[in-house]
Amino acid sequence: MQLSKPFAGTLLFIATLFLASGHSLAASSAGKVQRAKGFVMAASPEQGRIRPLRAGDGIAAGETISTGPNSTVQLDFNDGSHVALKPNSRFQIEAFVVRKEKPEEERSFFSLIKGGLRAVTGLIGKRKPANYRMKTAVATIGIRGTDYELRLTDQGLYAGVTPGTDSRIVIRNQAGIRELVAGQYAWVKGPDQPIIPLAVRPPQLGEKPQICK
């Protein structure tokens, strides 16, 4: 498969960044790939390499998952949560810890670096919502038992909560806080810009990924 020059350059940049990094991130099992279509890669800071991802492969805390053009992947995490990445996306598993006996020590911290996703939270988000976080360059997303979508574009962050679910998210940035419930959408232009409610689902969110549970 021949990669487009921009995407190949992105992968090379990720690999170089991790190899040059002096940080030590302990890779611990976070879950597995439920399904993958097209060009899907994981960059590991601990191993200093990029590997292709296929259905059934494990994923680990600290890894950055990237999808190419016309490529998608669903990640199933060990607490029962799911993340489906859209094409041309980059997503980092910053920290993932499940400790059923000590919920205060659990962590489900992610970062959407590029592109879009749909996320359905699991045990960690249900037991202690403060232990769940999805960061972007524009705003941070907190949850209250949630099924939601995000898309990061050159025009800012678009967010929405899946209609017909008992879900809500809290969007935070330097300009303020806004809560969205099922069927509500918002747009944030920048980290210091107000969070603008939208009357309908914005086309910038693109096609909604299906989640296989």
PDB file of C-alpha atoms in Angstrom:
ATOM      1  CA  MET A   1       0.000   0.000   0.000  1.00  0.00           C
ATOM      2  CA  GLN A   2       1.419   3.361  -1.007  1.00  0.00           C
ATOM      3  CA  LEU A   3       0.930   6.130   1.544  1.00  0.00           C
ATOM      4  CA  SER A   4       0.170   9.716   0.687  1.00  0.00           C
ATOM      5  CA  LYS A   5       3.166  11.968   1.312  1.00  0.00           C
ATOM      6  CA  PRO A   6       1.439  14.025   4.054  1.00  0.00           C
ATOM      7  CA  PHE A   7       0.387  10.923   6.001  1.00  0.00           C
ATOM      8  CA  ALA A   8       3.755   9.205   5.588  1.00  0.00           C
ATOM      9  CA  GLY A   9       5.419  12.390   6.798  1.00  0.00           C
ATOM     10  CA  THR A  10       3.136  12.459   9.826  1.00  0.00           C
ATOM     11  CA  LEU A  11       4.101   8.900  10.775  1.00  0.00           C
ATOM     12  CA  LEU A  12       7.801   9.713  10.399  1.00  0.00           C
ATOM     13  CA  PHE A  13       7.345  12.775  12.604  1.00  0.00           C
ATOM     14  CA  ILE A  14       5.594  10.713  15.299  1.00  0.00           C
ATOM     15  CA  ALA A  15       8.353   8.099  15.273  1.00  0.00           C
ATOM     16  CA  THR A  16      11.091  10.721  15.468  1.00  0.00           C
ATOM     17  CA  LEU A  17       9.328  12.508  18.301  1.00  0.00           C
ATOM     18  CA  PHE A  18       9.040   9.366  20.398  1.00  0.00           C
ATOM     19  CA  LEU A  19      12.612   8.257  19.750  1.00  0.00           C
ATOM     20  CA  ALA A  20      13.912  11.666  20.779  1.00  0.00           C
ATOM     21  CA  SER A  21      11.752  11.903  23.870  1.00  0.00           C
ATOM     22  CA  GLY A  22      13.405  11.519  27.241  1.00  0.00           C
ATOM     23  CA  HIS A  23      10.142  10.697  28.973  1.00  0.00           C
ATOM     24  CA  SER A  24       9.540   7.203  30.298  1.00  0.00           C
ATOM     25  CA  LEU A  25       5.952   6.063  29.910  1.00  0.00           C
ATOM     26  CA  ALA A  26       5.252   2.598  31.237  1.00  0.00           C
ATOM     27  CA  ALA A  27       3.218   0.658  28.678  1.00  0.00           C
ATOM     28  CA  SER A  28       0.402  -1.215  30.375  1.00  0.00           C
ATOM     29  CA  SER A  29      -2.408  -3.118  28.727  1.00  0.00           C
ATOM     30  CA  ALA A  30      -5.399  -0.868  28.106  1.00  0.00           C
ATOM     31  CA  GLY A  31      -7.518  -2.993  25.792  1.00  0.00           C
ATOM     32  CA  LYS A  32      -7.598  -4.313  22.238  1.00  0.00           C
ATOM     33  CA  VAL A  33      -8.576  -3.511  18.673  1.00  0.00           C
ATOM     34  CA  GLN A  34     -12.136  -4.606  17.990  1.00  0.00           C
ATOM     35  CA  ARG A  35     -11.934  -3.911  14.258  1.00  0.00           C
ATOM     36  CA  ALA A  36      -9.663  -2.014  11.890  1.00  0.00           C
ATOM     37  CA  LYS A  37     -10.116  -0.913   8.289  1.00  0.00           C
ATOM     38  CA  GLY A  38      -7.391   0.441   6.051  1.00  0.00           C
ATOM     39  CA  PHE A  39      -4.181   1.967   7.380  1.00  0.00           C
ATOM     40  CA  VAL A  40      -4.146   2.003  11.199  1.00  0.00           C
ATOM     41  CA  MET A  41      -0.939   2.389  13.209  1.00  0.00           C
ATOM     42  CA  ALA A  42       0.178   2.561  16.845  1.00  0.00           C
ATOM     43  CA  ALA A  43       3.255   4.535  17.899  1.00  0.00           C
ATOM     44  CA  SER A  44       4.846   3.326  21.126  1.00  0.00           C
ATOM     45  CA  PRO A  45       7.084   5.719  23.098  1.00  0.00           C
ATOM     46  CA  GLU A  46       8.539   2.874  25.164  1.00  0.00           C
ATOM     47  CA  GLN A  47       9.508   0.651  22.247  1.00  0.00           C
ATOM     48  CA  GLY A  48      10.329   3.551  19.935  1.00  0.00           C
ATOM     49  CA  ARG A  49       8.572   2.020  16.951  1.00  0.00           C
ATOM     50  CA  ILE A  50       5.408   2.141  14.882  1.00  0.00           C
ATOM     51  CA  ARG A  51       3.342  -1.000  14.350  1.00  0.00           C
ATOM     52  CA  PRO A  52       0.273  -1.738  12.230  1.00  0.00           C
ATOM     53  CA  LEU A  53      -2.924  -2.520  14.116  1.00  0.00           C
ATOM     54  CA  ARG A  54      -5.324  -5.310  13.220  1.00  0.00           C
ATOM     55  CA  ALA A  55      -8.411  -6.759  14.870  1.00  0.00           C
ATOM     56  CA  GLY A  56      -7.451  -8.529  18.088  1.00  0.00           C
ATOM     57  CA  ASP A  57      -4.188  -6.630  18.657  1.00  0.00           C
ATOM     58  CA  GLY A  58      -3.570  -5.197  22.112  1.00  0.00           C
ATOM     59  CA  ILE A  59      -3.254  -1.495  22.860  1.00  0.00           C
ATOM     60  CA  ALA A  60      -1.333   0.086  25.720  1.00  0.00           C
ATOM     61  CA  ALA A  61      -1.219   3.226  27.808  1.00  0.00           C
ATOM     62  CA  GLY A  62       1.128   5.771  26.245  1.00  0.00           C
ATOM     63  CA  GLU A  63       0.479   4.711  22.659  1.00  0.00           C
ATOM     64  CA  THR A  64      -0.720   7.061  19.932  1.00  0.00           C
ATOM     65  CA  ILE A  65      -3.157   5.553  17.435  1.00  0.00           C
ATOM     66  CA  SER A  66      -3.336   7.011  13.912  1.00  0.00           C
ATOM     67  CA  THR A  67      -5.703   6.336  11.012  1.00  0.00           C
ATOM     68  CA  GLY A  68      -5.002   7.119   7.376  1.00  0.00           C
ATOM     69  CA  PRO A  69      -7.348   8.267   4.615  1.00  0.00           C
ATOM     70  CA  ASN A  70     -10.499   6.105   4.345  1.00  0.00           C
ATOM     71  CA  SER A  71      -9.327   4.208   7.430  1.00  0.00           C
ATOM     72  CA  THR A  72     -11.114   3.577  10.734  1.00  0.00           C
ATOM     73  CA  VAL A  73     -10.579   1.649  13.946  1.00  0.00           C
ATOM     74  CA  GLN A  74     -12.585   0.743  17.047  1.00  0.00           C
ATOM     75  CA  LEU A  75     -10.678   0.407  20.314  1.00  0.00           C
ATOM     76  CA  ASP A  76     -12.248  -1.598  23.153  1.00  0.00           C
ATOM     77  CA  PHE A  77     -10.861  -0.742  26.594  1.00  0.00           C
ATOM     78  CA  ASN A  78     -10.637  -2.979  29.647  1.00  0.00           C
ATOM     79  CA  ASP A  79     -13.356  -1.106  31.540  1.00  0.00           C
ATOM     80  CA  GLY A  80     -15.922  -1.725  28.791  1.00  0.00           C
ATOM     81  CA  SER A  81     -15.515   1.653  27.088  1.00  0.00           C
ATOM     82  CA  HIS A  82     -15.122   2.117  23.335  1.00  0.00           C
ATOM     83  CA  VAL A  83     -13.475   4.667  21.053  1.00  0.00           C
ATOM     84  CA  ALA A  84     -14.088   4.645  17.288  1.00  0.00           C
ATOM     85  CA  LEU A  85     -11.645   6.797  15.322  1.00  0.00           C
ATOM     86  CA  LYS A  86     -12.612   8.447  12.055  1.00  0.00           C
ATOM     87  CA  PRO A  87     -10.280   8.662   9.021  1.00  0.00           C
ATOM     88  CA  ASN A  88      -7.200  10.900   9.242  1.00  0.00           C
ATOM     89  CA  SER A  89      -7.238  10.943  13.043  1.00  0.00           C
ATOM     90  CA  ARG A  90      -4.647  10.767  15.799  1.00  0.00           C
ATOM     91  CA  PHE A  91      -5.526   9.728  19.352  1.00  0.00           C
ATOM     92  CA  GLN A  92      -3.328   9.182  22.414  1.00  0.00           C
ATOM     93  CA  ILE A  93      -3.965   6.906  25.379  1.00  0.00           C
ATOM     94  CA  GLU A  94      -2.362   9.134  28.008  1.00  0.00           C
ATOM     95  CA  ALA A  95      -3.158   6.930  31.010  1.00  0.00           C
ATOM     96  CA  PHE A  96      -5.419   3.959  31.593  1.00  0.00           C
ATOM     97  CA  VAL A  97      -5.729   2.196  34.954  1.00  0.00           C
ATOM     98  CA  VAL A  98      -8.589  -0.046  36.138  1.00  0.00           C
ATOM     99  CA  ARG A  99      -8.649  -0.848  39.872  1.00  0.00           C
ATOM    100  CA  LYS A 100     -12.077  -2.068  40.900  1.00  0.00           C
ATOM    101  CA  GLU A 101     -11.089  -2.217  44.575  1.00  0.00           C
ATOM    102  CA  LYS A 102      -9.699   1.346  44.505  1.00  0.00           C
ATOM    103  CA  PRO A 103     -11.819   3.434  42.112  1.00  0.00           C
ATOM    104  CA  GLU A 104     -10.139   6.627  43.308  1.00  0.00           C
ATOM    105  CA  GLU A 105      -6.922   5.408  41.635  1.00  0.00           C
ATOM    106  CA  GLU A 106      -8.526   4.611  38.285  1.00  0.00           C
ATOM    107  CA  ARG A 107      -7.625   6.699  35.246  1.00  0.00           C
ATOM    108  CA  SER A 108      -9.059   6.999  31.752  1.00  0.00           C
ATOM    109  CA  PHE A 109      -7.162   9.933  30.225  1.00  0.00           C
ATOM    110  CA  PHE A 110      -7.125  10.423  26.465  1.00  0.00           C
ATOM    111  CA  SER A 111      -6.134  13.077  23.949  1.00  0.00           C
ATOM    112  CA  LEU A 112      -7.598  13.739  20.507  1.00  0.00           C
ATOM    113  CA  ILE A 113      -4.707  15.282  18.600  1.00  0.00           C
ATOM    114  CA  LYS A 114      -6.256  15.332  15.147  1.00  0.00           C
ATOM    115  CA  GLY A 115      -9.444  14.280  13.375  1.00  0.00           C
ATOM    116  CA  GLY A 116     -12.543  12.842  14.983  1.00  0.00           C
ATOM    117  CA  LEU A 117     -13.992  10.095  17.119  1.00  0.00           C
ATOM    118  CA  ARG A 118     -17.041   8.655  18.802  1.00  0.00           C
ATOM    119  CA  ALA A 119     -16.623   7.518  22.399  1.00  0.00           C
ATOM    120  CA  VAL A 120     -18.794   5.428  24.715  1.00  0.00           C
ATOM    121  CA  THR A 121     -17.599   5.447  28.302  1.00  0.00           C
ATOM    122  CA  GLY A 122     -17.321   2.392  30.533  1.00  0.00           C
ATOM    123  CA  LEU A 123     -16.815   1.448  34.174  1.00  0.00           C
ATOM    124  CA  ILE A 124     -14.316   4.196  35.029  1.00  0.00           C
ATOM    125  CA  GLY A 125     -16.541   6.978  33.729  1.00  0.00           C
ATOM    126  CA  LYS A 126     -19.593   5.524  35.446  1.00  0.00           C
ATOM    127  CA  ARG A 127     -17.937   4.937  38.820  1.00  0.00           C
ATOM    128  CA  LYS A 128     -16.022   8.196  39.062  1.00  0.00           C
ATOM    129  CA  PRO A 129     -16.550  10.664  36.187  1.00  0.00           C
ATOM    130  CA  ALA A 130     -13.705  12.884  37.439  1.00  0.00           C
ATOM    131  CA  ASN A 131     -11.292  10.083  36.492  1.00  0.00           C
ATOM    132  CA  TYR A 132     -12.258  10.366  32.811  1.00  0.00           C
ATOM    133  CA  ARG A 133     -10.838  13.065  30.536  1.00  0.00           C
ATOM    134  CA  MET A 134     -10.599  13.692  26.804  1.00  0.00           C
ATOM    135  CA  LYS A 135      -8.202  16.528  25.929  1.00  0.00           C
ATOM    136  CA  THR A 136      -7.925  18.487  22.706  1.00  0.00           C
ATOM    137  CA  ALA A 137      -5.933  21.584  21.771  1.00  0.00           C
ATOM    138  CA  VAL A 138      -9.129  23.639  22.048  1.00  0.00           C
ATOM    139  CA  ALA A 139     -10.982  22.256  25.080  1.00  0.00           C
ATOM    140  CA  THR A 140     -11.181  19.375  27.544  1.00  0.00           C
ATOM    141  CA  ILE A 141     -14.176  17.050  27.712  1.00  0.00           C
ATOM    142  CA  GLY A 142     -15.543  15.599  30.938  1.00  0.00           C
ATOM    143  CA  ILE A 143     -18.435  13.157  31.075  1.00  0.00           C
ATOM    144  CA  ARG A 144     -21.520  12.071  32.986  1.00  0.00           C
ATOM    145  CA  GLY A 145     -22.201   8.587  31.588  1.00  0.00           C
ATOM    146  CA  THR A 146     -21.780   9.353  27.953  1.00  0.00           C
ATOM    147  CA  ASP A 147     -21.930   8.520  24.245  1.00  0.00           C
ATOM    148  CA  TYR A 148     -20.493  11.454  22.303  1.00  0.00           C
ATOM    149  CA  GLU A 149     -18.664  12.629  19.169  1.00  0.00           C
ATOM    150  CA  LEU A 150     -15.784  15.033  18.565  1.00  0.00           C
ATOM    151  CA  ARG A 151     -14.143  16.435  15.455  1.00  0.00           C
ATOM    152  CA  LEU A 152     -11.073  18.676  15.547  1.00  0.00           C
ATOM    153  CA  THR A 153     -10.664  20.836  12.425  1.00  0.00           C
ATOM    154  CA  ASP A 154      -8.786  23.951  11.344  1.00  0.00           C
ATOM    155  CA  GLN A 155     -11.918  25.888  12.338  1.00  0.00           C
ATOM    156  CA  GLY A 156     -11.959  24.486  15.879  1.00  0.00           C
ATOM    157  CA  LEU A 157     -13.611  21.681  17.831  1.00  0.00           C
ATOM    158  CA  TYR A 158     -17.098  20.364  17.054  1.00  0.00           C
ATOM    159  CA  ALA A 159     -18.818  18.273  19.727  1.00  0.00           C
ATOM    160  CA  GLY A 160     -22.120  16.489  20.126  1.00  0.00           C
ATOM    161  CA  VAL A 161     -23.926  14.049  22.401  1.00  0.00           C
ATOM    162  CA  THR A 162     -25.667  11.088  20.765  1.00  0.00           C
ATOM    163  CA  PRO A 163     -29.467  11.541  20.684  1.00  0.00           C
ATOM    164  CA  GLY A 164     -31.638   9.016  22.494  1.00  0.00           C
ATOM    165  CA  THR A 165     -29.064   8.256  25.189  1.00  0.00           C
ATOM    166  CA  ASP A 166     -28.849   9.163  28.864  1.00  0.00           C
ATOM    167  CA  SER A 167     -25.647  11.067  28.188  1.00  0.00           C
ATOM    168  CA  ARG A 168     -24.010  14.410  28.774  1.00  0.00           C
ATOM    169  CA  ILE A 169     -20.598  15.995  28.453  1.00  0.00           C
ATOM    170  CA  VAL A 170     -18.953  19.035  29.986  1.00  0.00           C
ATOM    171  CA  ILE A 171     -16.757  21.152  27.700  1.00  0.00           C
ATOM    172  CA  ARG A 172     -14.135  23.300  29.449  1.00  0.00           C
ATOM    173  CA  ASN A 173     -11.618  25.797  28.144  1.00  0.00           C
ATOM    174  CA  GLN A 174     -10.117  29.141  29.151  1.00  0.00           C
ATOM    175  CA  ALA A 175     -13.333  30.954  28.201  1.00  0.00           C
ATOM    176  CA  GLY A 176     -15.737  28.908  30.309  1.00  0.00           C
ATOM    177  CA  ILE A 177     -17.778  25.743  30.749  1.00  0.00           C
ATOM    178  CA  ARG A 178     -20.794  24.383  28.891  1.00  0.00           C
ATOM    179  CA  GLU A 179     -22.758  21.192  29.457  1.00  0.00           C
ATOM    180  CA  LEU A 180     -24.338  19.309  26.549  1.00  0.00           C
ATOM    181  CA  VAL A 181     -27.046  16.666  26.941  1.00  0.00           C
ATOM    182  CA  ALA A 182     -28.311  14.085  24.439  1.00  0.00           C
ATOM    183  CA  GLY A 183     -29.035  15.644  21.057  1.00  0.00           C
ATOM    184  CA  GLN A 184     -27.104  18.858  21.719  1.00  0.00           C
ATOM    185  CA  TYR A 185     -24.071  20.160  19.819  1.00  0.00           C
ATOM    186  CA  ALA A 186     -21.457  22.888  20.165  1.00  0.00           C
ATOM    187  CA  TRP A 187     -18.486  24.510  18.442  1.00  0.00           C
ATOM    188  CA  VAL A 188     -15.342  26.000  19.986  1.00  0.00           C
ATOM    189  CA  LYS A 189     -13.032  28.031  17.755  1.00  0.00           C
ATOM    190  CA  GLY A 190     -10.043  28.198  20.095  1.00  0.00           C
ATOM    191  CA  PRO A 191      -8.833  27.560  23.651  1.00  0.00           C
ATOM    192  CA  ASP A 192      -9.719  31.103  24.725  1.00  0.00           C
ATOM    193  CA  GLN A 193     -12.903  31.392  22.645  1.00  0.00           C
ATOM    194  CA  PRO A 194     -16.488  30.943  23.922  1.00  0.00           C
ATOM    195  CA  ILE A 195     -18.266  27.611  23.538  1.00  0.00           C
ATOM    196  CA  ILE A 196     -21.052  28.192  21.005  1.00  0.00           C
ATOM    197  CA  PRO A 197     -24.210  26.008  21.064  1.00  0.00           C
ATOM    198  CA  LEU A 198     -25.432  24.724  17.683  1.00  0.00           C
ATOM    199  CA  ALA A 199     -29.071  24.070  16.817  1.00  0.00           C
ATOM    200  CA  VAL A 200     -28.433  20.951  14.708  1.00  0.00           C
ATOM    201  CA  ARG A 201     -25.752  18.335  14.191  1.00  0.00           C
ATOM    202  CA  PRO A 202     -22.943  20.109  12.316  1.00  0.00           C
ATOM    203  CA  PRO A 203     -21.847  18.546   9.018  1.00  0.00           C
ATOM    204  CA  GLN A 204     -18.244  18.948  10.181  1.00  0.00           C
ATOM    205  CA  LEU A 205     -18.759  15.953  12.491  1.00  0.00           C
ATOM    206  CA  GLY A 206     -19.007  13.785   9.377  1.00  0.00           C
ATOM    207  CA  GLU A 207     -20.397  10.272   9.342  1.00  0.00           C
ATOM    208  CA  LYS A 208     -21.062   8.877  12.810  1.00  0.00           C
ATOM    209  CA  PRO A 209     -18.996   5.721  13.455  1.00  0.00           C
ATOM    210  CA  GLN A 210     -20.883   2.609  14.487  1.00  0.00           C
ATOM    211  CA  ILE A 211     -19.875   1.090  17.828  1.00  0.00           C
ATOM    212  CA  CYS A 212     -19.828  -2.714  18.054  1.00  0.00           C
ATOM    213  CA  LYS A 213     -20.311  -3.800  21.664  1.00  0.00           C
TER     214      LYS A 213
END
